Tab-separated table of N, CA and C in Angstrom:
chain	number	residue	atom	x	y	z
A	1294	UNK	N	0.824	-1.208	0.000
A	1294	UNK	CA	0.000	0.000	0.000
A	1294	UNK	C	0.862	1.262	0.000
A	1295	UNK	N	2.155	1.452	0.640
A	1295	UNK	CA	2.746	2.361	1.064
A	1295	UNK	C	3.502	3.099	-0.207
A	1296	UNK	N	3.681	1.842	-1.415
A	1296	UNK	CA	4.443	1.936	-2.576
A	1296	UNK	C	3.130	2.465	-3.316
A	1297	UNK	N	2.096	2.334	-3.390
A	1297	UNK	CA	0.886	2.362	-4.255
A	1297	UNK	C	0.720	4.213	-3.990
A	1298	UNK	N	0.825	4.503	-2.647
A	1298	UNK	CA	0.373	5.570	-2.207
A	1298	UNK	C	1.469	6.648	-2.884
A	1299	UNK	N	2.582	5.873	-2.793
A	1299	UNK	CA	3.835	7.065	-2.830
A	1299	UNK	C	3.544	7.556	-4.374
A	1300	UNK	N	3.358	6.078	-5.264
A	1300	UNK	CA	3.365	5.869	-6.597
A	1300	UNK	C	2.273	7.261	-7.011
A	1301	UNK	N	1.278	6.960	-6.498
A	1301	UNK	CA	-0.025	8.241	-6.669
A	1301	UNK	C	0.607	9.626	-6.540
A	1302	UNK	N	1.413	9.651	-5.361
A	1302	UNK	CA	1.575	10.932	-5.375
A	1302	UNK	C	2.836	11.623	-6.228
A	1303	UNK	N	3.422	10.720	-6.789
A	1303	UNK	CA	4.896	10.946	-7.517
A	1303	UNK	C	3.972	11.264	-8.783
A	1304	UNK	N	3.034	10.722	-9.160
A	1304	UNK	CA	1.902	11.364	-10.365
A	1304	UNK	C	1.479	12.101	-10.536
A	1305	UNK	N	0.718	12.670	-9.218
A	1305	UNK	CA	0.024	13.978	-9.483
A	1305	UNK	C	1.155	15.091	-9.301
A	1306	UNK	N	2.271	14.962	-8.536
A	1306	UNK	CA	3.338	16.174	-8.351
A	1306	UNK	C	3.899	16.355	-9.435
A	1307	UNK	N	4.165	15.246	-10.570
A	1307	UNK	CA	4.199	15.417	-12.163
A	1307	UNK	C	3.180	16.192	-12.607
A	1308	UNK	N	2.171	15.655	-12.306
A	1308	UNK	CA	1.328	16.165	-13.506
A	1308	UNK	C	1.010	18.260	-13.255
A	1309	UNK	N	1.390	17.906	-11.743
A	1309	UNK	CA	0.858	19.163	-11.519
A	1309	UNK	C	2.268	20.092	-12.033
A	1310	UNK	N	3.396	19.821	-12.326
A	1310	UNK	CA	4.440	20.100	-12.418
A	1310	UNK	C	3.888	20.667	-14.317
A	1311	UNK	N	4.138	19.590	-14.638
A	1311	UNK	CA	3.943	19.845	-16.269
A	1311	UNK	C	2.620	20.493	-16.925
A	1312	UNK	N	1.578	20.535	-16.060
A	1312	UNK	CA	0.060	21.414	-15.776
A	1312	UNK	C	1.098	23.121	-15.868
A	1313	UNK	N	1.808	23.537	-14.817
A	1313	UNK	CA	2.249	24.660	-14.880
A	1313	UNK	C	3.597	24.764	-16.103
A	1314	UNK	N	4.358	24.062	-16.510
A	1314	UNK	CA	4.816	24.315	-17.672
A	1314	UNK	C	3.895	24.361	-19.077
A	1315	UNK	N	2.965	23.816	-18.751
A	1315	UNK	CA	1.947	23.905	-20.185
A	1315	UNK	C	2.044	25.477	-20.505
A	1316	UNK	N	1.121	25.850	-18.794
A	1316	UNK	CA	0.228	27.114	-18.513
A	1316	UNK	C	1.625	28.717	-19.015
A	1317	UNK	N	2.739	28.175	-18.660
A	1317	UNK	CA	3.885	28.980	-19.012
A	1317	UNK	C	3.913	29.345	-20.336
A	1318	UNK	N	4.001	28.069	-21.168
A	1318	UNK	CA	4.254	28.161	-22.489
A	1318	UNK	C	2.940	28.734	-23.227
A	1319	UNK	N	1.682	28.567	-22.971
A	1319	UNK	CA	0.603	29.306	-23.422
A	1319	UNK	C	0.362	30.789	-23.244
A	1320	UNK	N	1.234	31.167	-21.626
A	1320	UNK	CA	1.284	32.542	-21.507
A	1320	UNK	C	2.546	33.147	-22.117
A	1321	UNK	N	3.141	32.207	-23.247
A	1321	UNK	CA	4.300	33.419	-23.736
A	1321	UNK	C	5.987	32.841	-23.234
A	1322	UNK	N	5.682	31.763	-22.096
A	1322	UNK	CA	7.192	31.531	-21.553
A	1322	UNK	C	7.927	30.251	-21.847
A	1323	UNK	N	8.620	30.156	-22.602
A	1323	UNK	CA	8.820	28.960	-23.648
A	1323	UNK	C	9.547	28.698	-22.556
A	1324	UNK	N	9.687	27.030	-22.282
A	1324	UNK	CA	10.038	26.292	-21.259
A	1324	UNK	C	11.260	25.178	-21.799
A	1325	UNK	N	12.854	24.951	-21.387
A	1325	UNK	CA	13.809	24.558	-21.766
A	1325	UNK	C	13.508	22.884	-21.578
A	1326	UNK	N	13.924	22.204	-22.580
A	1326	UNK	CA	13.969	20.568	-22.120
A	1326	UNK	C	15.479	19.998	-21.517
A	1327	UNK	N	15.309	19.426	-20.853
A	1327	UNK	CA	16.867	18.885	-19.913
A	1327	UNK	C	17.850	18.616	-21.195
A	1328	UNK	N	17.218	18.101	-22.165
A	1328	UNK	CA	18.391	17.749	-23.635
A	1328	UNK	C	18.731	19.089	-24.141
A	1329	UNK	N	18.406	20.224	-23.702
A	1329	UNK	CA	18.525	21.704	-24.435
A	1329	UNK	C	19.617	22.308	-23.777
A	1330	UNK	N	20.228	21.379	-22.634
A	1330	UNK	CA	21.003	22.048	-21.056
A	1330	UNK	C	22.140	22.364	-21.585
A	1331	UNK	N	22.512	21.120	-22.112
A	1331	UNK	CA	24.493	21.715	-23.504
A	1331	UNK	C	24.313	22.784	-24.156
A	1332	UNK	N	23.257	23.202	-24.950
A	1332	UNK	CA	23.542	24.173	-25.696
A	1332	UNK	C	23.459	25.431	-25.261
A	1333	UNK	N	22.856	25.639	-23.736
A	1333	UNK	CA	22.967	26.951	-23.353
A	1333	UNK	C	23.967	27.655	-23.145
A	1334	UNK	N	23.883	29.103	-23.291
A	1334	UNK	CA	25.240	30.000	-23.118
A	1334	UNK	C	25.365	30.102	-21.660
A	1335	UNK	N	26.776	30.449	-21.213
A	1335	UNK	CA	27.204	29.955	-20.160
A	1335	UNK	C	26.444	31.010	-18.986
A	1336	UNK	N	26.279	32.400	-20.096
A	1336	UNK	CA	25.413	32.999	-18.546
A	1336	UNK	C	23.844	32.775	-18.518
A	1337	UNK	N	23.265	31.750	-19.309
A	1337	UNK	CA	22.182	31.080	-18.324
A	1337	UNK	C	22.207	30.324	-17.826
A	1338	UNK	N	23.230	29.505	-18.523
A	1338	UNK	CA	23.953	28.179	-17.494
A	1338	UNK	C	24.393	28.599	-16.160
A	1339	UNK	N	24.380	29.264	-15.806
A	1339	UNK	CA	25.599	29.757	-14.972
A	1339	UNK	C	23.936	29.998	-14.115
A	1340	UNK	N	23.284	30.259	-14.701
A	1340	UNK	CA	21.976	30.997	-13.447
A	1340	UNK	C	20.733	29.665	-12.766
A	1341	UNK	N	21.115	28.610	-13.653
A	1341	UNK	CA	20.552	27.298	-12.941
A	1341	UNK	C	21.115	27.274	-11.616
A	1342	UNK	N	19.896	26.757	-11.086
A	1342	UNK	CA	20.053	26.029	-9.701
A	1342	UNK	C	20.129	24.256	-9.655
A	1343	UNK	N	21.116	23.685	-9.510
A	1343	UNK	CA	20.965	22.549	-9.664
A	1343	UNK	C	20.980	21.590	-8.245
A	1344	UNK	N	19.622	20.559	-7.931
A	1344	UNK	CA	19.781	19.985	-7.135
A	1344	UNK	C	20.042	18.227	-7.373
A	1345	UNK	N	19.500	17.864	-6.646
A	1345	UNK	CA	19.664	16.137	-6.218
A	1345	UNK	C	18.125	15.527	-7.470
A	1346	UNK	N	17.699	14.874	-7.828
A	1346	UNK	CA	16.708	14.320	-8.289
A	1346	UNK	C	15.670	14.051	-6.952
A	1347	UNK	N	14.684	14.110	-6.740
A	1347	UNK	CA	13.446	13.705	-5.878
A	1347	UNK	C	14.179	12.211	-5.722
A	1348	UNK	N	14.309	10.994	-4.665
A	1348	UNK	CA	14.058	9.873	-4.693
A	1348	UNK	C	15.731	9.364	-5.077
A	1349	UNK	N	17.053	10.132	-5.669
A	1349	UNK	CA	17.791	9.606	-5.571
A	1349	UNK	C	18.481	9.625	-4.672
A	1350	UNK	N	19.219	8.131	-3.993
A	1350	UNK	CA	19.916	8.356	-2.956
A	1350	UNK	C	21.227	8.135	-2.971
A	1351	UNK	N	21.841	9.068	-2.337
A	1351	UNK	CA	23.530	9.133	-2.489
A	1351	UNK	C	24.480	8.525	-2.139
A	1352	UNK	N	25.411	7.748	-2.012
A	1352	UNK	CA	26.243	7.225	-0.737
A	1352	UNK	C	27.504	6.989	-1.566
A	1353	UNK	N	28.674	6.894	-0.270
A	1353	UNK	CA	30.156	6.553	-0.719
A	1353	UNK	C	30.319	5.056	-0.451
A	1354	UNK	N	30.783	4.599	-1.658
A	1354	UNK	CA	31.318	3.208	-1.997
A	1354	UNK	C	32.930	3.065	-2.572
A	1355	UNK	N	33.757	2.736	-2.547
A	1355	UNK	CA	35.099	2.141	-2.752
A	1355	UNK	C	35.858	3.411	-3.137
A	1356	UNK	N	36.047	4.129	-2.555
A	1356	UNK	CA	36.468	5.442	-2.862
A	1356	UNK	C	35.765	6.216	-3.571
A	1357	UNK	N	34.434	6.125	-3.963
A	1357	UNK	CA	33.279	6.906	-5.215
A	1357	UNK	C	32.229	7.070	-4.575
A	1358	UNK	N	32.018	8.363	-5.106
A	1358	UNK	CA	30.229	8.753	-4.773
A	1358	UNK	C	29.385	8.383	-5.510
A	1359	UNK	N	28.501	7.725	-5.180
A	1359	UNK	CA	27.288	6.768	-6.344
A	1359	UNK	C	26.090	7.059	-5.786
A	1360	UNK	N	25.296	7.147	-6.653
A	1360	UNK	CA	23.343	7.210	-6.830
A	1360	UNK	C	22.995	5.464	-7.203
A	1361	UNK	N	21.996	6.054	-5.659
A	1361	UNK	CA	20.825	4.852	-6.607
A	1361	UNK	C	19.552	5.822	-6.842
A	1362	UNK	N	19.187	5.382	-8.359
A	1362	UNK	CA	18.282	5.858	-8.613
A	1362	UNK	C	16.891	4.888	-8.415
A	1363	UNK	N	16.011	6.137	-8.387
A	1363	UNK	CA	14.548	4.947	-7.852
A	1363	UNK	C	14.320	3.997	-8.549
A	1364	UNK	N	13.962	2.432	-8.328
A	1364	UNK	CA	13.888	1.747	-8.500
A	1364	UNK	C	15.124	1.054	-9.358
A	1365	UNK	N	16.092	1.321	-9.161
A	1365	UNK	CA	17.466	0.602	-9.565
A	1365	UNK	C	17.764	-0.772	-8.185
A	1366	UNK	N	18.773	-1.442	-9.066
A	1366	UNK	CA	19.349	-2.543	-8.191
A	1366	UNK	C	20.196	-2.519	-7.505
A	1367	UNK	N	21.168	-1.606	-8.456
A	1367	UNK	CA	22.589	-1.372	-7.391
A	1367	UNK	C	23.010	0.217	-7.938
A	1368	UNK	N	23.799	0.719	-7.037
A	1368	UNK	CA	24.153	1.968	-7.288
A	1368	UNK	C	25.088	2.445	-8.278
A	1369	UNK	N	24.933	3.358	-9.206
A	1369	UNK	CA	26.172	3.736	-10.149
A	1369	UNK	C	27.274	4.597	-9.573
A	1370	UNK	N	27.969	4.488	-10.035
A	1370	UNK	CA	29.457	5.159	-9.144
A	1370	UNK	C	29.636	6.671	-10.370
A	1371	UNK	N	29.573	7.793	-10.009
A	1371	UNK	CA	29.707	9.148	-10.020
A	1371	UNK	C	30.824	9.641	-10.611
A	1372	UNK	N	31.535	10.103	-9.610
A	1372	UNK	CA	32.986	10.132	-9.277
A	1372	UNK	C	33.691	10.220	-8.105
A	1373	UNK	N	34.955	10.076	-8.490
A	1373	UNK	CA	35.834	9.530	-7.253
A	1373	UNK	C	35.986	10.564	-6.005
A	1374	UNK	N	36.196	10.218	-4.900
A	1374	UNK	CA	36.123	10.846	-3.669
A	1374	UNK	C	37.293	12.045	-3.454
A	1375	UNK	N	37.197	12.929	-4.406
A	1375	UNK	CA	38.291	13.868	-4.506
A	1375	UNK	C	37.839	15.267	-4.182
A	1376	UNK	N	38.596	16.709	-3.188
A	1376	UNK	CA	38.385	17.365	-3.340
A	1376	UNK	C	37.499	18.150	-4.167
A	1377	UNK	N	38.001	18.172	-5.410
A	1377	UNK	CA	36.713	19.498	-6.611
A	1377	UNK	C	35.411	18.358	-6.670
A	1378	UNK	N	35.580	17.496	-7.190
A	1378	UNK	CA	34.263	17.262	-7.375
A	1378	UNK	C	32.896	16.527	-5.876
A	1379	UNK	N	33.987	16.592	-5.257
A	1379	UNK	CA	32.869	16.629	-3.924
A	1379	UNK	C	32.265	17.814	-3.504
A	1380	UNK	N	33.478	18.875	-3.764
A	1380	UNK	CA	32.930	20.143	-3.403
A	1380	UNK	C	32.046	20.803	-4.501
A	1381	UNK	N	31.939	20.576	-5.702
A	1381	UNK	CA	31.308	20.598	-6.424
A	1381	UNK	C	29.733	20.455	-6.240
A	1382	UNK	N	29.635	18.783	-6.458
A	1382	UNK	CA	28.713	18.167	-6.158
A	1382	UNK	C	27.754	18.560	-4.244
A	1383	UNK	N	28.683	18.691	-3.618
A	1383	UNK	CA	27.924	19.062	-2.261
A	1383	UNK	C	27.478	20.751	-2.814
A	1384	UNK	N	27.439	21.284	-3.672
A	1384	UNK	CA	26.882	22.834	-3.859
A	1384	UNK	C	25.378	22.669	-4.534
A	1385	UNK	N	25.375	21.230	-4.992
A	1385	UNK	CA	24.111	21.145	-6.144
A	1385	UNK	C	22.952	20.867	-5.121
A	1386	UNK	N	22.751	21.572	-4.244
A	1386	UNK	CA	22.071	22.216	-2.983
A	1386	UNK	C	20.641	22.318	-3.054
A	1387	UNK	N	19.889	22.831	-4.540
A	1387	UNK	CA	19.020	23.359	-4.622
A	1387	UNK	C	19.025	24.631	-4.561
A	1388	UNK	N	19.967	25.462	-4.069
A	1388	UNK	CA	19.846	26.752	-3.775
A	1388	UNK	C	20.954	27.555	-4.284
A	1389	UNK	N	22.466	26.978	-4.702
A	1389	UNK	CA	22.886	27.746	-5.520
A	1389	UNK	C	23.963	27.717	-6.715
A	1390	UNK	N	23.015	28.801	-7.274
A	1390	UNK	CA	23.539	28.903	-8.982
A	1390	UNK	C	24.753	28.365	-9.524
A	1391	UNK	N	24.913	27.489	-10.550
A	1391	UNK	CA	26.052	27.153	-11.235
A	1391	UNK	C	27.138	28.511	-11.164
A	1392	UNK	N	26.897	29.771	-11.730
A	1392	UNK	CA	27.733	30.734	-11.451
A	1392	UNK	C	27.833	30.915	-10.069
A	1393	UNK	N	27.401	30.516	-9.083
A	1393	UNK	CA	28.283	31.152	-7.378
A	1393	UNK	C	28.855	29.784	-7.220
A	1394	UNK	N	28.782	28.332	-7.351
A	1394	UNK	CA	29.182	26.925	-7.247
A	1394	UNK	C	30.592	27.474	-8.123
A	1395	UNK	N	30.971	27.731	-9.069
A	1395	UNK	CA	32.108	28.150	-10.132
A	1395	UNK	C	32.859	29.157	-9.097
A	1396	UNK	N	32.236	29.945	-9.042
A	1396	UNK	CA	32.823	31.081	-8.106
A	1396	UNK	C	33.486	30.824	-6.849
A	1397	UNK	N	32.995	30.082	-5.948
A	1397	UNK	CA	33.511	29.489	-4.669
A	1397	UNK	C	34.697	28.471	-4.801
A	1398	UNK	N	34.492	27.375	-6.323
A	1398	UNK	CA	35.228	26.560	-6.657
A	1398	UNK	C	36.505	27.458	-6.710
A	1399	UNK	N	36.341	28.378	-7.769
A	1399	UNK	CA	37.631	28.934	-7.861
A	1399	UNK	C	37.870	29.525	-6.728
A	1400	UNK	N	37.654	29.955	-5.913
A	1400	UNK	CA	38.423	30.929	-4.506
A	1400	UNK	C	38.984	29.461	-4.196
A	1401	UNK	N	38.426	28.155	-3.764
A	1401	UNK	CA	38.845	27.721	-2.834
A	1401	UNK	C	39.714	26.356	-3.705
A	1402	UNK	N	40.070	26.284	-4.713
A	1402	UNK	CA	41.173	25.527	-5.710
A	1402	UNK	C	42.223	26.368	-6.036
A	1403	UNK	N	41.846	27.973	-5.942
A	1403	UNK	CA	42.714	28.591	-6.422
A	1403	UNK	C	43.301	28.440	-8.063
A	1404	UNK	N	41.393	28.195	-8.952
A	1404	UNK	CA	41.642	27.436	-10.248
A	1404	UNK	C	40.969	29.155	-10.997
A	1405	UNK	N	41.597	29.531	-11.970
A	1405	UNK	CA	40.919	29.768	-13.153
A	1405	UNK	C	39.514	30.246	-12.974
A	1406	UNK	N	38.668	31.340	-13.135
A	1406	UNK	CA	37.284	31.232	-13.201
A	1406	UNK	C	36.559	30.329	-14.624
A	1407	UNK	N	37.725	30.136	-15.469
A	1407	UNK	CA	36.972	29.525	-16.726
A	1407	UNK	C	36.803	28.193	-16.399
A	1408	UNK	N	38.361	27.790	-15.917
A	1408	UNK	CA	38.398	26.137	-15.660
A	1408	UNK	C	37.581	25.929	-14.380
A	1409	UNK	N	37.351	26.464	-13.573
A	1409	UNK	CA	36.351	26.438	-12.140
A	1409	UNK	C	35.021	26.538	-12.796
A	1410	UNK	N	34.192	27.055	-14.105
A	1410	UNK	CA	32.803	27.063	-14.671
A	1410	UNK	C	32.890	25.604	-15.663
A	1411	UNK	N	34.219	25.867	-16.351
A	1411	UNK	CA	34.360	24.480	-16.904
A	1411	UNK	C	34.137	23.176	-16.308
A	1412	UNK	N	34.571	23.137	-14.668
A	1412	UNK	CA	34.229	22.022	-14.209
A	1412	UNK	C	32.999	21.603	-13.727
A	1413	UNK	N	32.495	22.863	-13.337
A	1413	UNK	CA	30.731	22.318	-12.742
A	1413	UNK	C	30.191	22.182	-13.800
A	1414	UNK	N	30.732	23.239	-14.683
A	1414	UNK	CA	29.377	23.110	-16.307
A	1414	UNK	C	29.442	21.335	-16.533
A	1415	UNK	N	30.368	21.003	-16.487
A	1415	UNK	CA	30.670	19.337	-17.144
A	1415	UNK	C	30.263	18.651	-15.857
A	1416	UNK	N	30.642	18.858	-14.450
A	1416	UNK	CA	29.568	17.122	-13.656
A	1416	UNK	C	28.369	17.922	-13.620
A	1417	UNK	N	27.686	19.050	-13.531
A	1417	UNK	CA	26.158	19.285	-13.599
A	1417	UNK	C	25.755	18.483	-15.414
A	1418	UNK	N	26.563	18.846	-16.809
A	1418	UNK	CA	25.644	18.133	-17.518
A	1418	UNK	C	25.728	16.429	-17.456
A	1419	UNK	N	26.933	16.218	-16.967
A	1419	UNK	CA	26.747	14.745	-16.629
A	1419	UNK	C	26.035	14.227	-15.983
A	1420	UNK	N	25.573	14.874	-14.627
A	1420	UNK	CA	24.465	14.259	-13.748
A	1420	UNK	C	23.399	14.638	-14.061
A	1421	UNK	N	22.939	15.650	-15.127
A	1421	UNK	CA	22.094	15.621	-15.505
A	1421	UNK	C	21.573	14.282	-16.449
A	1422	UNK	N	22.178	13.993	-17.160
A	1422	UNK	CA	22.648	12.393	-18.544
A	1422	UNK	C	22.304	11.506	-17.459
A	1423	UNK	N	22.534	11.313	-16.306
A	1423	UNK	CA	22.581	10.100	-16.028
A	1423	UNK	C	21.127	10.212	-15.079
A	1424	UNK	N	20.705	11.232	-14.360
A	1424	UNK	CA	18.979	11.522	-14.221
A	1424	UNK	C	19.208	11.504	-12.639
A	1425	UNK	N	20.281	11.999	-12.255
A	1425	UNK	CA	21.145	12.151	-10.754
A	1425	UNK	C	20.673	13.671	-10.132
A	1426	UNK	N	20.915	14.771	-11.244
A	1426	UNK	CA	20.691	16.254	-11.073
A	1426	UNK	C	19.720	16.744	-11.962
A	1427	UNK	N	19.235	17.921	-11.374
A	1427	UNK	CA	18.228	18.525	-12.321
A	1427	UNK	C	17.948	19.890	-12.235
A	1428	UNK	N	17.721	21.087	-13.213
A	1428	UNK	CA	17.788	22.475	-11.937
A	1428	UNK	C	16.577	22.570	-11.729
A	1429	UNK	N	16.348	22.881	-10.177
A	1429	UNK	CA	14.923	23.583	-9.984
A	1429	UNK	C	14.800	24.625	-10.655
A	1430	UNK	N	15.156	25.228	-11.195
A	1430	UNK	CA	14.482	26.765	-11.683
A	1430	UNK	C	14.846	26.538	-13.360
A	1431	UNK	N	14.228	27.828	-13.639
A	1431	UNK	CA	14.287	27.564	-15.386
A	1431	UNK	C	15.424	28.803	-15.594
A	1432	UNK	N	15.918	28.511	-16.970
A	1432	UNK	CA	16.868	29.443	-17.764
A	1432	UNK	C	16.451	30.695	-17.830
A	1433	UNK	N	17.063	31.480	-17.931
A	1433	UNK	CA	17.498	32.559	-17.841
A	1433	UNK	C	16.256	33.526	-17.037
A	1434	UNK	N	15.502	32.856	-16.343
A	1434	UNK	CA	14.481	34.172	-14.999
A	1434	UNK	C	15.173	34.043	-13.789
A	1435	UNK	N	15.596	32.971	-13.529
A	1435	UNK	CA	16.094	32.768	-12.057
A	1435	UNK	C	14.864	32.123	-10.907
A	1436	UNK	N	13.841	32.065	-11.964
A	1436	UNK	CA	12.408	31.653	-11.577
A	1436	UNK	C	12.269	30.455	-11.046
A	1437	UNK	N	11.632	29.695	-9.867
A	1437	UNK	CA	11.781	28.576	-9.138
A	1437	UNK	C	10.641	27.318	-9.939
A	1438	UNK	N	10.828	26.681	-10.296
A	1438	UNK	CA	9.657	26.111	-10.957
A	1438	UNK	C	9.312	24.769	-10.116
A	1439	UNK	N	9.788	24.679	-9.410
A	1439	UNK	CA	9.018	23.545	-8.012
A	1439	UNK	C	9.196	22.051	-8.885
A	1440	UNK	N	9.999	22.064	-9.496
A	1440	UNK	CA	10.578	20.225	-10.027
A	1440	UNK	C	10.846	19.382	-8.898
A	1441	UNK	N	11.124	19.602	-7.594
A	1441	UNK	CA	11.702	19.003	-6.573
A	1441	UNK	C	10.103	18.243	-6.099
């Protein structure tokens, strides 16, 4: 019952989700698809908020950070347990922007602001590919669109 119940409600929080992207795009606000995420320029890229997926769960295995995603068997391995990309990955918060995640990277690697955007731009579109990350908000408003 408990799976039946959850199942219901993981439906309607879709539907009600894609109910308000309809209502967007009819009022004028053309709405980005997750496959559209590469081709953006880096300062809307840069203005995503990227979090965790609803339902995936995280954990460290053999030196790697791995997701299980819902209803998987075993967990996929990420990447390895290293400085940048932990610190990376611990920013995809929900709350802030690929450009301040870049920004902090570089103060605290002491990397490049290009190669510090270069690196989140690349594990945010990877975890996006693999259905790990996702941004709550849409391109270029800064607007929260409640995907979580």
């Amino acid at each position: 019952m408990q799976s039946e119940m959850t199942g219901r409600r993981r439906f309607f929080r879709l539907l009600g989700r894609d109910s308000a992207v309809l209502f967007d795009e009819v009022r004028g606000h053309p709405q980005r698809r997750l496959a559209d995420l590469p081709d953006l320029p880096a300062a809307e890229l840069g203005c995503l908020i990227p979090a965790v997926c609803e339902g995936v769960a995280i954990r460290v295995q053999d030196g790697q950070v791995c997701a299980l995603l819902p209803g998987a068997a075993t967990a996929r391995a990420l990447f390895p347990v290293e400085p940048a990309p932990v610190f990376i990955f611990n920013h995809f918060d929900g709350r802030t922007p690929i450009e301040s995640v870049s920004r902090e990277l570089s103060a605290s690697m002491g990397w490049t602001a290009e190669r510090s955007f270069r690196e989140v731009r690349a594990m945010f579109l990877r975890l996006v590919s693999q259905r790990v990350c996702a941004p709550v908000n849409v391109a270029n408003t800064g607007k929260q669109e409640g995907r979580r």
